[in-house]
Short mmCIF file of C-alpha atoms in Angstrom, two decimals:
data_model
loop_
_atom_site.label_atom_id
_atom_site.label_comp_id
_atom_site.label_asym_id
_atom_site.label_seq_id
_atom_site.Cartn_x
_atom_site.Cartn_y
_atom_site.Cartn_z
CA MET E 207 62.77 -19.12 34.68
CA PRO E 208 64.86 -16.54 36.05
CA ARG E 209 63.36 -14.42 38.83
CA HIS E 210 64.21 -11.28 36.95
CA ALA E 211 62.77 -12.46 33.75
CA LEU E 212 59.24 -12.88 35.34
CA SER E 213 59.44 -9.48 36.89
CA PHE E 214 60.28 -8.00 33.36
CA PHE E 215 57.61 -9.78 31.36
CA THR E 216 55.22 -8.82 34.18
CA LEU E 217 56.07 -5.08 34.12
CA LEU E 218 55.89 -5.29 30.07
CA LEU E 219 52.43 -6.88 30.17
CA ALA E 220 51.19 -3.95 32.51
CA ALA E 221 51.93 -1.59 29.76
CA LEU E 222 49.56 -3.16 27.32
CA PRO E 223 46.83 -0.64 26.21
CA ALA E 224 43.16 -1.61 26.86
CA TYR E 225 40.49 -0.16 24.51
CA SER E 226 36.97 -1.40 23.41
CA ALA E 227 36.13 -0.46 20.01
CA SER E 228 32.63 -0.40 18.22
CA PRO E 229 32.45 -1.15 14.49
CA GLN E 230 31.54 2.47 13.77
CA ASP E 231 34.85 3.53 15.29
CA ALA E 232 36.91 2.81 12.11
CA GLN E 233 34.90 5.15 10.12
CA GLY E 234 36.13 8.61 9.20
CA LEU E 235 39.25 10.05 7.84
CA TRP E 236 42.86 8.65 8.53
CA LEU E 237 46.06 9.88 7.68
CA SER E 238 48.87 7.44 6.63
CA ALA E 239 51.82 6.81 8.60
CA ASP E 240 54.25 8.86 6.59
CA LYS E 241 51.40 11.58 6.08
CA ALA E 242 51.31 11.25 2.62
CA ALA E 243 47.75 10.23 2.02
CA VAL E 244 44.36 10.35 3.50
CA ILE E 245 42.00 7.46 3.45
CA GLU E 246 38.39 7.44 4.08
CA PHE E 247 36.81 4.39 5.93
CA LYS E 248 33.01 4.09 5.68
CA PRO E 249 30.36 1.49 4.56
CA CYS E 250 31.03 0.30 1.35
CA ALA E 251 28.74 1.68 -1.43
CA ASP E 252 28.17 -2.06 -2.82
CA ALA E 253 27.73 -3.64 0.64
CA ALA E 254 26.46 -1.62 3.40
CA THR E 255 27.43 -3.93 6.24
CA ALA E 256 31.19 -3.93 5.16
CA LEU E 257 33.75 -1.53 5.83
CA CYS E 258 35.70 0.07 2.84
CA GLY E 259 38.80 2.36 2.65
CA GLN E 260 39.41 4.70 -0.28
CA ILE E 261 42.26 7.19 -0.90
CA VAL E 262 40.63 10.59 -0.81
CA TRP E 263 43.89 12.64 -0.74
CA ASP E 264 47.24 11.79 -1.96
CA LYS E 265 50.14 14.12 -1.95
CA ASP E 266 51.05 13.29 -5.48
CA ALA E 267 47.66 13.66 -7.01
CA GLY E 268 47.74 15.00 -10.33
CA THR E 269 50.99 13.23 -11.27
CA PRO E 270 51.73 9.68 -12.79
CA GLU E 271 51.92 8.51 -9.05
CA ASP E 272 48.42 9.58 -8.31
CA THR E 273 46.45 7.03 -6.11
CA CYS E 274 43.31 9.09 -5.62
CA GLY E 275 40.19 7.02 -5.44
CA VAL E 276 41.82 3.73 -4.89
CA ARG E 277 40.21 1.38 -2.85
CA ILE E 278 42.56 -0.19 -0.60
CA ALA E 279 40.42 -2.25 1.77
CA LYS E 280 37.12 -4.11 2.14
CA LEU E 281 36.43 -6.01 5.44
CA GLN E 282 33.18 -7.85 5.68
CA LYS E 283 32.62 -8.43 9.49
CA PHE E 284 33.25 -6.74 12.70
CA ASP E 285 33.86 -9.55 15.42
CA GLY E 286 34.02 -7.34 18.37
CA GLU E 287 37.73 -6.85 18.28
CA ALA E 288 38.48 -6.14 14.74
CA TRP E 289 37.23 -5.95 11.13
CA ARG E 290 37.99 -9.01 9.38
CA GLN E 291 37.16 -11.37 6.33
CA GLY E 292 38.36 -9.22 3.45
CA TRP E 293 41.48 -7.98 1.88
CA VAL E 294 43.71 -4.85 1.94
CA HIS E 295 45.21 -3.69 -1.31
CA ASP E 296 48.94 -2.27 -1.24
CA PRO E 297 49.03 0.32 -4.06
CA ARG E 298 52.90 0.15 -4.16
CA ASP E 299 53.17 -3.32 -5.14
CA LYS E 300 49.55 -3.79 -6.60
CA LYS E 301 49.11 -6.88 -4.43
CA ASN E 302 46.11 -7.82 -2.13
CA TYR E 303 46.49 -9.47 1.16
CA ARG E 304 44.32 -10.71 3.96
CA GLY E 305 43.55 -7.79 6.22
CA ALA E 306 42.29 -7.03 9.49
CA ILE E 307 41.53 -3.56 10.83
CA ARG E 308 41.27 -2.27 14.53
CA VAL E 309 40.88 0.95 16.41
CA LYS E 310 43.30 1.59 19.23
CA HIS E 311 44.34 4.14 21.65
CA ASP E 312 40.99 5.58 22.52
CA GLY E 313 39.98 5.75 18.72
CA LYS E 314 43.32 8.00 17.78
CA VAL E 315 45.10 5.23 16.01
CA LEU E 316 43.62 2.72 12.93
CA ALA E 317 45.96 -0.09 12.68
CA VAL E 318 45.69 -1.73 9.28
CA ARG E 319 47.01 -5.26 9.10
CA ALA E 320 47.94 -6.91 6.04
CA TYR E 321 49.00 -10.61 6.29
CA ILE E 322 49.65 -13.82 4.55
CA GLY E 323 47.54 -16.69 5.59
CA THR E 324 47.73 -16.08 9.67
CA GLU E 325 47.73 -12.56 11.13
CA MET E 326 51.09 -13.35 12.51
CA LEU E 327 52.78 -13.32 9.16
CA GLY E 328 51.79 -9.70 8.54
CA GLU E 329 52.77 -6.02 8.70
CA THR E 330 50.75 -3.18 10.38
CA GLU E 331 50.49 0.36 9.28
CA GLU E 332 49.17 2.71 11.91
CA MET E 333 47.10 5.80 10.83
CA THR E 334 45.87 8.52 12.77
CA ARG E 335 42.63 10.31 12.73
CA THR E 336 42.28 13.61 10.89
CA ASP E 337 39.44 15.99 10.31
CA THR E 338 40.38 17.46 7.21
CA VAL E 339 41.04 16.34 3.48
CA PRO E 340 43.71 18.62 1.81
CA SER E 341 42.79 19.84 -1.69
CA GLY E 342 44.43 17.48 -4.60
CA CYS E 343 42.22 14.80 -5.34
CA LYS E 344 39.32 15.13 -7.72
CA ALA E 345 36.11 14.02 -6.22
CA HIS E 346 35.45 10.13 -6.42
CA MET T 94 50.30 1.95 1.92
CA PHE T 95 52.41 -1.04 2.98
CA ARG T 96 55.90 -0.37 1.73
CA SER T 97 56.95 -4.05 1.72
CA ARG T 98 54.85 -7.23 1.53
CA PRO T 99 53.62 -8.39 4.65
CA MET T 100 55.87 -11.14 6.17
CA ALA T 101 57.96 -12.36 8.74
CA SER T 102 60.87 -10.17 8.69
CA ALA T 103 64.27 -10.68 10.45
CA THR T 104 64.31 -8.02 13.12
CA ARG T 105 67.87 -8.88 14.04
CA THR T 106 67.60 -9.99 17.78
CA THR T 107 70.66 -11.08 19.34
CA LEU T 108 70.65 -14.38 17.43
CA ALA T 109 69.60 -14.10 13.84
CA ILE T 110 67.29 -17.08 13.85
CA GLY T 111 65.49 -15.50 16.93
CA ALA T 112 64.52 -13.02 14.47
CA LEU T 113 61.65 -15.24 13.19
CA CYS T 114 59.15 -12.68 14.07
CA ALA T 115 56.56 -10.80 12.13
CA SER T 116 57.71 -7.19 11.38
CA LEU T 117 55.43 -4.30 12.73
CA SER T 118 57.20 -1.86 10.75
CA GLY T 119 55.64 1.48 10.13
CA ALA T 120 55.54 1.61 6.36
CA ALA T 121 55.68 4.72 4.29
CA PHE T 122 52.51 5.13 1.99
CA ALA T 123 53.35 4.12 -1.65
CA GLN T 124 52.84 6.75 -4.33
CA ARG T 125 52.91 4.71 -7.18
CA ALA T 126 49.94 4.55 -9.54
CA SER T 127 47.71 1.65 -9.35
CA ALA T 128 44.62 0.50 -10.70
CA PRO T 129 41.73 0.03 -8.27
CA ALA T 130 41.53 -3.34 -6.62
CA THR T 131 38.71 -5.22 -8.02
CA GLU T 132 35.78 -6.17 -5.84
CA GLU T 133 36.92 -9.89 -5.29
CA PRO T 134 40.60 -9.79 -5.96
CA GLU T 135 43.37 -12.21 -5.84
CA ILE T 136 44.77 -12.60 -2.39
CA GLN T 137 48.61 -13.30 -2.10
CA SER T 138 49.26 -16.81 -0.71
CA TYR T 139 52.84 -16.44 -0.06
CA ALA T 140 55.62 -13.42 0.17
CA ILE T 141 59.25 -12.94 0.08
CA ASN T 142 61.02 -10.22 1.64
CA THR T 143 64.71 -8.87 1.45
CA GLU T 144 66.49 -6.72 3.64
CA VAL T 145 69.97 -5.24 3.68
CA LYS T 146 71.31 -3.50 6.97
CA LEU T 147 74.39 -2.09 7.94
CA SER T 148 75.38 -1.42 11.74
CA SER T 149 78.27 0.12 13.59
CA ASP T 150 78.63 -3.28 15.27
CA ARG T 151 77.00 -6.75 15.22
CA LYS T 152 76.32 -8.49 18.54
CA THR T 153 74.91 -11.68 18.97
CA ARG T 154 73.42 -12.21 22.51
CA GLY T 155 75.33 -8.87 23.40
CA VAL T 156 78.72 -10.30 22.18
CA SER T 157 80.39 -8.88 19.36
CA ASP T 158 80.65 -11.10 16.18
CA THR T 159 82.46 -8.18 14.48
CA PHE T 160 85.38 -7.41 17.00
CA ASN T 161 83.42 -4.48 17.75
CA ARG T 162 83.43 -2.99 14.29
CA PRO T 163 80.86 -2.41 11.70
CA GLY T 164 78.98 -5.20 10.27
CA ALA T 165 76.57 -6.06 7.44
CA GLU T 166 73.54 -8.40 7.13
CA LEU T 167 71.45 -9.52 3.98
CA THR T 168 68.23 -11.30 5.20
CA VAL T 169 65.61 -12.93 2.98
CA ASP T 170 62.40 -14.09 4.54
CA ALA T 171 59.73 -16.19 2.91
CA VAL T 172 56.19 -17.05 4.38
CA HIS T 173 53.48 -19.08 3.21
CA GLU T 174 49.85 -18.89 4.20
CA SER T 175 49.94 -21.99 5.85
CA GLY T 176 51.99 -20.39 8.36
CA LEU T 177 55.31 -22.14 7.23
CA LEU T 178 58.14 -19.75 7.13
CA ALA T 179 61.77 -19.75 5.91
CA HIS T 180 64.71 -17.35 6.90
CA PHE T 181 67.86 -16.92 5.35
CA GLN T 182 70.64 -14.61 6.43
CA LEU T 183 74.05 -13.90 5.19
CA ALA T 184 75.91 -11.88 8.04
CA SER T 185 79.53 -10.66 8.33
CA VAL T 186 81.62 -11.68 11.14
CA SER T 187 85.29 -10.84 12.23
CA LYS T 188 88.32 -13.27 11.70
CA VAL T 189 89.57 -12.35 14.85
CA THR T 190 86.39 -13.80 16.75
CA PHE T 191 86.09 -16.65 14.13
CA PRO T 192 89.54 -17.65 13.32
CA ASN T 193 90.30 -18.80 9.74
CA SER T 194 86.77 -17.82 8.53
CA ASN T 195 85.83 -16.14 5.24
CA ARG T 196 83.96 -13.57 7.36
CA LEU T 197 80.93 -14.96 6.43
CA ASN T 198 77.96 -16.31 8.71
CA PRO T 199 75.16 -17.82 6.87
CA THR T 200 71.85 -18.73 8.89
CA LEU T 201 69.21 -20.93 7.69
CA ALA T 202 65.85 -21.47 9.75
CA LEU T 203 62.68 -23.38 8.78
CA GLY T 204 59.51 -22.95 11.12
CA TRP T 205 56.02 -22.03 11.78
CA ARG T 206 54.00 -19.40 13.40
CA GLY T 207 50.51 -18.75 14.45
CA GLY T 208 48.19 -16.97 16.65
CA ASN T 209 46.99 -13.39 17.20
CA PRO T 210 49.48 -10.68 16.99
CA GLU T 211 47.30 -8.66 19.35
CA GLY T 212 46.83 -11.66 21.87
CA VAL T 213 48.72 -15.04 22.13
CA HIS T 214 51.06 -15.98 19.40
CA TYR T 215 53.52 -18.96 19.24
CA GLY T 216 55.89 -20.57 16.94
CA ALA T 217 58.47 -23.23 16.55
CA ALA T 218 61.70 -23.73 14.16
CA VAL T 219 64.74 -25.46 13.58
CA ALA T 220 67.85 -23.63 12.54
CA ARG T 221 71.37 -23.56 11.73
CA GLU T 222 74.14 -21.18 11.34
CA TRP T 223 77.51 -21.87 9.67
CA PHE T 224 80.78 -20.01 9.92
CA THR T 225 82.24 -21.01 6.63
CA ARG T 226 86.02 -21.91 6.90
CA ALA T 227 86.16 -21.11 10.43
CA ARG T 228 87.91 -23.35 12.68
CA VAL T 229 90.66 -23.39 15.52
CA ASP T 230 92.97 -25.91 16.53
CA ALA T 231 93.73 -25.82 20.23
CA PRO T 232 95.01 -28.10 23.12
CA THR T 233 92.73 -30.41 24.83
CA GLY T 234 94.83 -30.35 27.74
CA PHE T 235 98.29 -29.92 29.41
CA ASP T 236 100.57 -31.96 31.32
CA GLU T 237 102.37 -30.78 34.44
CA GLN T 238 105.17 -29.42 32.18
CA MET T 239 102.40 -27.48 30.33
CA ASN T 240 103.03 -29.66 27.21
CA PRO T 241 99.92 -30.20 25.26
CA LEU T 242 98.12 -33.59 25.57
CA GLY T 243 96.50 -33.46 22.53
CA MET T 244 94.84 -31.14 19.85
CA ALA T 245 91.28 -30.73 18.81
CA THR T 246 89.87 -28.92 15.79
CA THR T 247 86.84 -27.20 16.48
CA ASN T 248 84.37 -25.22 14.13
CA PHE T 249 81.54 -22.97 15.19
CA ASN T 250 78.54 -24.28 13.30
CA THR T 251 75.59 -24.60 15.47
CA SER T 252 72.11 -26.16 15.21
CA TYR T 253 69.20 -24.90 17.30
CA LEU T 254 65.65 -26.12 18.21
CA LEU T 255 63.33 -22.99 18.77
CA GLY T 256 60.13 -22.52 20.58
CA GLU T 257 58.37 -19.11 21.15
CA LEU T 258 55.40 -17.71 23.09
CA GLY T 259 54.18 -14.20 22.96
CA TYR T 260 51.46 -11.77 23.71
CA GLY T 261 51.09 -8.63 21.93
CA PHE T 262 54.30 -6.89 21.68
CA PHE T 263 55.92 -9.35 23.85
CA THR T 264 57.73 -12.48 22.82
CA ALA T 265 59.58 -15.09 24.99
CA ARG T 266 61.78 -17.30 22.91
CA TYR T 267 63.70 -20.51 24.15
CA LEU T 268 66.46 -21.99 22.20
CA TYR T 269 68.01 -25.42 22.73
CA VAL T 270 71.50 -25.98 20.95
CA ALA T 271 71.13 -29.49 19.22
CA SER T 272 74.90 -29.46 17.76
CA LYS T 273 77.92 -30.94 19.42
CA ASP T 274 79.10 -27.22 20.31
CA PHE T 275 77.38 -23.83 21.02
CA ARG T 276 79.40 -21.68 18.55
CA GLY T 277 82.40 -23.58 18.99
CA LEU T 278 82.56 -23.79 22.87
CA ASN T 279 84.20 -26.99 24.25
CA THR T 280 86.91 -27.67 26.53
CA SER T 281 89.86 -26.65 24.08
CA THR T 282 88.27 -23.54 23.13
CA VAL T 283 86.81 -22.26 26.39
CA CYS T 284 89.69 -23.20 28.73
CA ALA T 285 92.10 -21.49 26.16
CA GLY T 286 90.43 -18.18 27.48
CA TYR T 287 92.23 -18.66 30.71
CA LEU T 288 95.53 -19.10 29.30
CA PRO T 289 96.56 -15.36 28.69
CA ALA T 290 96.28 -14.51 32.36
CA MET T 291 98.07 -17.70 33.55
CA MET T 292 100.99 -16.80 31.09
CA ALA T 293 100.99 -13.35 32.32
CA GLY T 294 101.80 -14.82 35.82
CA GLY T 295 98.08 -14.98 37.06
CA ASP T 296 96.60 -17.78 39.02
CA PRO T 297 96.79 -20.98 36.89
CA SER T 298 93.99 -22.98 38.94
CA SER T 299 91.19 -21.54 36.74
CA ALA T 300 92.88 -23.12 33.68
CA MET T 301 93.79 -26.05 35.47
CA ASN T 302 90.47 -26.67 36.69
CA CYS T 303 88.93 -26.31 33.37
CA TYR T 304 91.18 -28.57 31.48
CA GLY T 305 91.18 -31.00 34.42
CA ALA T 306 87.43 -31.74 34.04
CA GLY T 307 87.94 -33.73 30.91
CA PHE T 308 87.15 -32.78 27.22
CA LYS T 309 83.54 -31.77 27.09
CA HIS T 310 81.27 -30.11 24.55
CA SER T 311 78.39 -27.74 25.00
CA ARG T 312 75.40 -29.50 23.40
CA GLY T 313 72.28 -28.88 25.60
CA THR T 314 72.85 -25.26 26.04
CA GLN T 315 69.95 -23.31 26.77
CA LEU T 316 68.99 -19.86 25.76
CA LEU T 317 66.06 -17.68 26.75
CA ASP T 318 65.16 -14.33 25.42
CA PHE T 319 62.38 -11.83 26.25
CA ASP T 320 61.71 -9.28 23.49
CA VAL T 321 59.26 -6.35 23.00
CA ALA T 322 58.63 -4.22 19.91
CA TYR T 323 56.49 -1.41 21.05
CA PRO T 324 55.06 1.06 18.41
CA LEU T 325 55.61 4.38 19.81
CA ASN T 326 53.74 5.81 16.45
CA GLY T 327 53.22 4.85 12.85
CA THR T 328 56.86 5.21 12.18
CA THR T 329 58.77 4.48 15.47
CA LYS T 330 59.16 1.41 17.57
CA LEU T 331 60.80 0.87 20.90
CA ILE T 332 62.94 -2.32 21.00
CA GLY T 333 63.79 -3.99 24.04
CA HIS T 334 65.62 -7.41 24.79
CA LEU T 335 66.65 -9.39 27.70
CA GLY T 336 68.23 -12.62 27.32
CA TRP T 337 69.92 -15.33 29.33
CA GLN T 338 72.58 -18.13 28.17
CA PHE T 339 73.31 -21.01 29.99
CA VAL T 340 76.20 -22.98 28.44
CA ARG T 341 76.06 -26.72 29.02
CA ASN T 342 79.33 -27.80 30.89
CA PHE T 343 80.79 -24.28 30.70
CA SER T 344 78.82 -21.95 33.31
CA ALA T 345 81.80 -19.44 32.86
CA MET T 346 80.43 -18.68 29.65
CA ASN T 347 76.82 -17.94 31.04
CA THR T 348 75.82 -14.21 30.21
CA VAL T 349 72.64 -11.98 30.63
CA ASP T 350 72.33 -9.70 27.59
CA TYR T 351 70.27 -6.73 26.91
CA ARG T 352 69.18 -4.14 24.30
CA LEU T 353 67.28 -1.12 24.32
CA GLY T 354 66.71 1.29 21.59
CA ILE T 355 64.30 2.62 18.74
CA GLU T 356 63.69 2.03 15.07
CA HIS T 357 62.50 4.77 13.05
CA THR T 358 61.19 4.39 9.30
CA ARG T 359 61.95 7.34 7.13
CA TRP T 360 62.49 7.95 3.47
CA GLY T 361 62.15 4.20 2.83
CA PHE T 362 64.88 3.42 5.37
CA VAL T 363 64.56 1.96 8.82
CA PHE T 364 67.20 3.77 11.03
CA GLY T 365 67.99 2.09 14.39
CA ALA T 366 69.66 3.35 17.51
CA GLU T 367 70.16 1.14 20.45
CA ILE T 368 72.25 0.22 23.41
CA ALA T 369 73.08 -3.22 23.85
CA GLY T 370 75.34 -5.43 25.72
CA ALA T 371 76.20 -8.54 28.08
CA LYS T 372 77.00 -9.07 31.62
CA ALA T 373 79.25 -12.04 31.58
CA ARG T 374 79.89 -14.26 34.55
CA GLU T 375 83.60 -14.48 33.65
CA ARG T 376 84.56 -11.69 31.48
CA GLU T 377 88.09 -12.55 30.74
CA LEU T 378 86.44 -15.12 28.41
CA PHE T 379 85.11 -12.49 26.37
CA VAL T 380 88.10 -10.74 25.48
CA ALA T 381 89.70 -11.29 21.91
CA THR T 382 93.11 -9.98 20.57
CA ASP T 383 93.78 -9.53 17.03
CA GLY T 384 97.07 -10.11 14.96
CA ASN T 385 98.39 -6.75 16.08
CA GLY T 386 98.12 -7.52 19.80
CA VAL T 387 94.94 -5.18 20.16
CA SER T 388 92.58 -6.65 22.58
CA ARG T 389 88.93 -5.75 22.94
CA ARG T 390 86.01 -6.79 25.40
CA LEU T 391 83.64 -8.29 23.28
CA ASP T 392 80.55 -7.97 25.79
CA ARG T 393 81.23 -4.32 26.13
CA THR T 394 78.00 -2.03 26.44
CA ALA T 395 77.77 -0.21 23.27
CA VAL T 396 75.86 2.34 21.33
CA ILE T 397 74.90 0.72 17.90
CA LEU T 398 73.59 2.62 15.12
CA SER T 399 72.02 0.90 12.03
CA VAL T 400 70.33 1.62 8.77
CA ALA T 401 68.40 -0.98 6.96
CA LYS T 402 66.48 -1.00 3.71
CA ARG T 403 63.58 -3.32 2.76
CA PHE T 404 63.18 -4.51 -0.81
#
């Protein structure tokens, strides 16, 4: 391997973030990447040890595009690194995928990964923590 | 939520088949109405994704395939829960760099990927790219009176064996050229690159040494890539690439290529801006001349703008 390649790779590895998350860190309100929805993650009403995510604000609330109240994720188990063993729902194509949810960047980012079979064949949406739920959705 | 179905999307690295990596695209939140997911819903076992991309230049390993002009790509990726994946790309190329072609460059790859996107991940694939109808007839050598000793017809179709290993955002990829030639590189095509300078009164020794080694192919060429796709936020990624090309029997064609840029997702499109180019060992071999006599350096560093739409 060329010497410069090794140096380049070493430098990139050094840039990797390190953050140790607890199961509770994923709970709370999260703003979607395009800032068009807020999702609340909390223990599932029907399974207290599982984590569920539900849309609590949608910028299109009250229109035919309304997704208020849609459950978009249910993960059964936290393995020390991520919530796994469950599914993530894509309200756009109305399909469900295997899912994994991680808290990153000192708890500021929620990485919701949906995938086919193996996590490598997937796509991640990064949400940012928020404190407020704009008005729009009726209570669910 | 996720704008496109999760899958191994083509992230257009310098070589299309090298793009067998899962996309980490920041996706716009879908706004379509949907019934709430059921408690135990059916999980998708496969996905198919399509992307159309326009760019101000199409470079492969830092060298323009489009004579430094705009290009287009249509990419279809399919993945299965077993980890198997298929990648098809139809890209545009220039007739100047690929003579007699119909300007199309289809690529097909079949492979497998596994591992953890946050940790160690790996994959393997076989791939082939075609340059439909493209071929070049060129002398295999010259006698002392500069009369051709013979002619060879060369196409540009190339087959690859690919292996990759990564950690998090970083991926190292190794490709081995299994076809007779790597993108048409053999004695008749490579050595012809020295002729313009010789005809202009330059030193003929480079051309004579090249032809004098006998007719050789470039099977066994090795390509090594390092790529990073670092999410700056939910909608923007930093893209970096460093690659080495070691051409078997023709070290003059060896290159180091690079890309650095960003990709930003907005309004359902992925906008890209990057600086890309290559450092060639012998730059005169990376100059192409069109029918009007216009010559361009294909390995030049260029700012490339792109827009892509995923379906």
